[in-house]
């Protein structure tokens, strides 16, 4: 355990940059001091704090992968704490979310990567018989990516799988034209998603 702890501390120090918050650097120094004093529990507690802070910073960077709003629309970024909550619930992976609005119209975009939850969605998308059991759900394809589309009154939901490891979900309400969903999909840089998340 001591070797693992030392290796972790060394890696964090090597990866730290002046751009990191002073608070994180201070906690790194506290973790190193605790290790040197053979207070291994204290060092691990400091590492947990550092990890949580770095996860928040990473989540903030991931939010930049979401598209800018269409002209005339406004965007509200999701809570970066959602990813930590998902991990606590056993979902794992990386997630990001934003809501786009224009008057009564709204589109929520969620992106999830490297999560066990994706395998369940993949099973549904790969099983036409399962989709056929719901009259509101139908197969959907965006370019070469398979997915499904669910229409229920004024609500529309589109789910896409990218490379079997990334899920893009758009949940819309009160749209005057469902073409807006594909316009938002066009704004998502799928190649960049793969590079950053896989």
Tab-separated table of C-alpha atoms in Angstrom:
chain	number	residue	atom	x	y	z
A	1	UNK	CA	0.000	0.000	0.000
A	2	UNK	CA	2.846	2.351	0.847
A	3	UNK	CA	4.331	1.951	-2.647
A	4	UNK	CA	0.956	2.600	-4.284
A	5	UNK	CA	0.406	5.704	-2.151
A	6	UNK	CA	3.855	7.070	-2.959
A	7	UNK	CA	3.324	6.407	-6.661
A	8	UNK	CA	-0.012	8.231	-6.578
A	9	UNK	CA	1.460	11.227	-4.804
A	10	UNK	CA	4.370	11.392	-7.262
A	11	UNK	CA	2.026	11.240	-10.257
A	12	UNK	CA	-0.141	14.052	-8.890
A	13	UNK	CA	2.876	16.262	-8.265
A	14	UNK	CA	4.242	15.613	-11.772
A	15	UNK	CA	0.885	16.373	-13.402
A	16	UNK	CA	0.185	19.503	-11.397
A	17	UNK	CA	0.570	22.821	-13.208
A	18	UNK	CA	0.519	26.485	-12.132
A	19	UNK	CA	-2.971	26.699	-13.662
A	20	UNK	CA	-4.352	24.448	-10.927
A	21	UNK	CA	-6.100	26.073	-8.007
A	22	UNK	CA	-3.849	27.035	-5.086
A	23	UNK	CA	-6.140	25.050	-2.819
A	24	UNK	CA	-5.350	21.841	-4.685
A	25	UNK	CA	-1.613	22.506	-4.550
A	26	UNK	CA	-1.881	23.108	-0.820
A	27	UNK	CA	-3.718	19.827	-0.346
A	28	UNK	CA	-1.035	18.053	-2.387
A	29	UNK	CA	1.606	19.385	-0.037
A	30	UNK	CA	-0.500	18.270	2.959
A	31	UNK	CA	-0.809	14.785	1.451
A	32	UNK	CA	2.950	14.554	0.923
A	33	UNK	CA	3.618	15.787	4.473
A	34	UNK	CA	1.170	13.238	5.903
A	35	UNK	CA	2.878	10.479	3.914
A	36	UNK	CA	6.314	11.542	5.109
A	37	UNK	CA	4.971	11.479	8.688
A	38	UNK	CA	3.655	7.947	8.014
A	39	UNK	CA	0.095	9.207	8.522
A	40	UNK	CA	-1.203	7.107	5.655
A	41	UNK	CA	-4.876	7.542	6.483
A	42	UNK	CA	-4.410	11.298	6.566
A	43	UNK	CA	-2.596	11.170	3.224
A	44	UNK	CA	-5.418	9.145	1.680
A	45	UNK	CA	-8.008	11.601	2.997
A	46	UNK	CA	-6.124	14.453	1.345
A	47	UNK	CA	-5.942	12.468	-1.902
A	48	UNK	CA	-9.724	11.952	-1.831
A	49	UNK	CA	-10.202	15.711	-1.570
A	50	UNK	CA	-7.749	16.331	-4.426
A	51	UNK	CA	-9.441	13.721	-6.604
A	52	UNK	CA	-12.867	15.265	-6.011
A	53	UNK	CA	-11.587	18.709	-6.968
A	54	UNK	CA	-9.857	17.430	-10.103
A	55	UNK	CA	-13.053	15.604	-11.104
A	56	UNK	CA	-14.919	18.906	-10.889
A	57	UNK	CA	-12.310	20.605	-13.053
A	58	UNK	CA	-12.479	17.761	-15.562
A	59	UNK	CA	-16.286	17.961	-15.626
A	60	UNK	CA	-16.077	21.695	-16.332
A	61	UNK	CA	-13.799	20.980	-19.296
A	62	UNK	CA	-16.157	18.284	-20.563
A	63	UNK	CA	-19.040	20.771	-20.568
A	64	UNK	CA	-17.213	22.542	-23.404
A	65	UNK	CA	-17.925	19.519	-25.606
A	66	UNK	CA	-21.605	20.452	-25.625
A	67	UNK	CA	-22.745	22.597	-28.566
A	68	UNK	CA	-23.382	26.317	-28.518
A	69	UNK	CA	-27.073	27.265	-28.746
A	70	UNK	CA	-28.735	27.783	-32.095
A	71	UNK	CA	-29.423	31.375	-33.062
A	72	UNK	CA	-32.205	32.778	-30.904
A	73	UNK	CA	-31.823	30.063	-28.284
A	74	UNK	CA	-30.410	30.268	-24.750
A	75	UNK	CA	-28.402	27.632	-22.903
A	76	UNK	CA	-28.227	26.649	-19.231
A	77	UNK	CA	-25.279	24.462	-18.309
A	78	UNK	CA	-25.896	21.390	-16.185
A	79	UNK	CA	-24.603	20.861	-12.664
A	80	UNK	CA	-21.035	19.510	-12.733
A	81	UNK	CA	-21.816	17.653	-9.533
A	82	UNK	CA	-24.021	15.275	-11.496
A	83	UNK	CA	-21.059	13.188	-12.597
A	84	UNK	CA	-19.885	12.658	-9.033
A	85	UNK	CA	-23.415	11.634	-8.024
A	86	UNK	CA	-23.593	9.174	-10.905
A	87	UNK	CA	-20.327	7.588	-9.757
A	88	UNK	CA	-21.650	7.295	-6.211
A	89	UNK	CA	-24.713	5.467	-7.540
A	90	UNK	CA	-22.496	3.009	-9.384
A	91	UNK	CA	-23.099	4.384	-12.868
A	92	UNK	CA	-19.478	5.335	-13.474
A	93	UNK	CA	-18.272	6.956	-16.665
A	94	UNK	CA	-18.329	10.570	-17.771
A	95	UNK	CA	-21.426	12.714	-18.197
A	96	UNK	CA	-22.380	16.237	-19.216
A	97	UNK	CA	-25.676	18.012	-19.752
A	98	UNK	CA	-27.155	21.328	-20.866
A	99	UNK	CA	-30.647	22.671	-21.534
A	100	UNK	CA	-31.445	24.897	-24.523
A	101	UNK	CA	-34.582	27.043	-24.584
A	102	UNK	CA	-36.423	29.358	-26.933
A	103	UNK	CA	-39.736	30.564	-25.582
A	104	UNK	CA	-41.784	27.439	-24.818
A	105	UNK	CA	-39.433	25.196	-26.786
A	106	UNK	CA	-36.718	23.282	-24.971
A	107	UNK	CA	-34.041	20.725	-25.789
A	108	UNK	CA	-31.958	18.977	-23.169
A	109	UNK	CA	-28.728	17.365	-24.388
A	110	UNK	CA	-27.049	14.697	-22.306
A	111	UNK	CA	-23.797	12.959	-23.219
A	112	UNK	CA	-22.656	9.866	-21.365
A	113	UNK	CA	-19.443	7.936	-22.011
A	114	UNK	CA	-17.800	4.758	-20.723
A	115	UNK	CA	-20.671	3.824	-18.444
A	116	UNK	CA	-22.254	0.411	-17.784
A	117	UNK	CA	-25.591	2.149	-18.360
A	118	UNK	CA	-24.750	2.401	-22.065
A	119	UNK	CA	-24.776	-1.375	-22.510
A	120	UNK	CA	-28.419	-1.491	-21.422
A	121	UNK	CA	-29.351	1.185	-23.948
A	122	UNK	CA	-27.351	-0.637	-26.620
A	123	UNK	CA	-29.433	-3.756	-26.065
A	124	UNK	CA	-32.636	-1.789	-26.605
A	125	UNK	CA	-31.361	-0.096	-29.761
A	126	UNK	CA	-30.083	-3.379	-31.193
A	127	UNK	CA	-33.393	-5.146	-30.616
A	128	UNK	CA	-36.072	-3.989	-33.128
A	129	UNK	CA	-38.630	-6.288	-31.494
A	130	UNK	CA	-38.156	-4.488	-28.189
A	131	UNK	CA	-38.689	-1.117	-29.837
A	132	UNK	CA	-41.726	-2.442	-31.694
A	133	UNK	CA	-43.360	-3.255	-28.351
A	134	UNK	CA	-43.706	0.505	-27.772
A	135	UNK	CA	-45.819	2.186	-30.484
A	136	UNK	CA	-44.227	5.548	-29.655
A	137	UNK	CA	-40.676	4.311	-30.272
A	138	UNK	CA	-38.996	3.742	-33.633
A	139	UNK	CA	-35.453	3.103	-34.956
A	140	UNK	CA	-33.488	6.251	-35.702
A	141	UNK	CA	-30.286	6.859	-37.571
A	142	UNK	CA	-28.093	9.945	-37.690
A	143	UNK	CA	-25.472	9.606	-40.396
A	144	UNK	CA	-23.957	6.177	-39.593
A	145	UNK	CA	-24.950	6.138	-35.952
A	146	UNK	CA	-27.833	3.967	-34.797
A	147	UNK	CA	-30.357	5.066	-32.231
A	148	UNK	CA	-34.026	5.320	-31.435
A	149	UNK	CA	-36.653	8.033	-31.387
A	150	UNK	CA	-39.609	8.257	-29.041
A	151	UNK	CA	-42.519	10.587	-29.721
A	152	UNK	CA	-45.152	11.219	-27.063
A	153	UNK	CA	-47.422	14.171	-27.771
A	154	UNK	CA	-45.346	17.355	-27.665
A	155	UNK	CA	-42.344	15.511	-26.243
A	156	UNK	CA	-39.637	13.959	-28.422
A	157	UNK	CA	-36.640	11.916	-27.310
A	158	UNK	CA	-33.732	10.876	-29.511
A	159	UNK	CA	-30.986	8.544	-28.293
A	160	UNK	CA	-27.833	7.776	-30.293
A	161	UNK	CA	-24.942	5.408	-29.683
A	162	UNK	CA	-21.460	6.405	-30.855
A	163	UNK	CA	-18.858	3.644	-31.179
A	164	UNK	CA	-20.779	1.611	-28.618
A	165	UNK	CA	-19.277	3.685	-25.772
A	166	UNK	CA	-20.847	7.145	-26.036
A	167	UNK	CA	-24.550	7.898	-25.690
A	168	UNK	CA	-26.079	11.170	-26.876
A	169	UNK	CA	-29.616	11.818	-25.693
A	170	UNK	CA	-31.775	14.753	-26.748
A	171	UNK	CA	-35.029	15.330	-24.878
A	172	UNK	CA	-37.260	17.966	-26.446
A	173	UNK	CA	-40.525	19.582	-25.473
A	174	UNK	CA	-42.953	21.833	-27.337
A	175	UNK	CA	-40.832	21.980	-30.500
A	176	UNK	CA	-42.428	23.720	-33.459
A	177	UNK	CA	-40.327	21.503	-35.726
A	178	UNK	CA	-38.450	18.298	-34.835
A	179	UNK	CA	-35.772	19.323	-37.351
A	180	UNK	CA	-34.280	21.338	-34.475
A	181	UNK	CA	-33.028	18.071	-32.972
A	182	UNK	CA	-30.942	17.272	-36.017
A	183	UNK	CA	-29.684	20.849	-36.133
A	184	UNK	CA	-28.316	20.383	-32.622
A	185	UNK	CA	-26.827	17.024	-33.566
A	186	UNK	CA	-25.066	18.772	-36.448
A	187	UNK	CA	-23.462	21.130	-33.914
A	188	UNK	CA	-21.993	18.292	-31.830
A	189	UNK	CA	-18.422	17.491	-32.842
A	190	UNK	CA	-18.641	13.699	-32.719
A	191	UNK	CA	-15.010	13.232	-33.750
A	192	UNK	CA	-13.903	15.437	-30.874
A	193	UNK	CA	-16.158	13.512	-28.488
A	194	UNK	CA	-14.382	10.306	-29.445
A	195	UNK	CA	-10.939	11.877	-29.063
A	196	UNK	CA	-11.717	13.385	-25.665
A	197	UNK	CA	-13.858	10.693	-24.062
A	198	UNK	CA	-12.634	7.357	-25.425
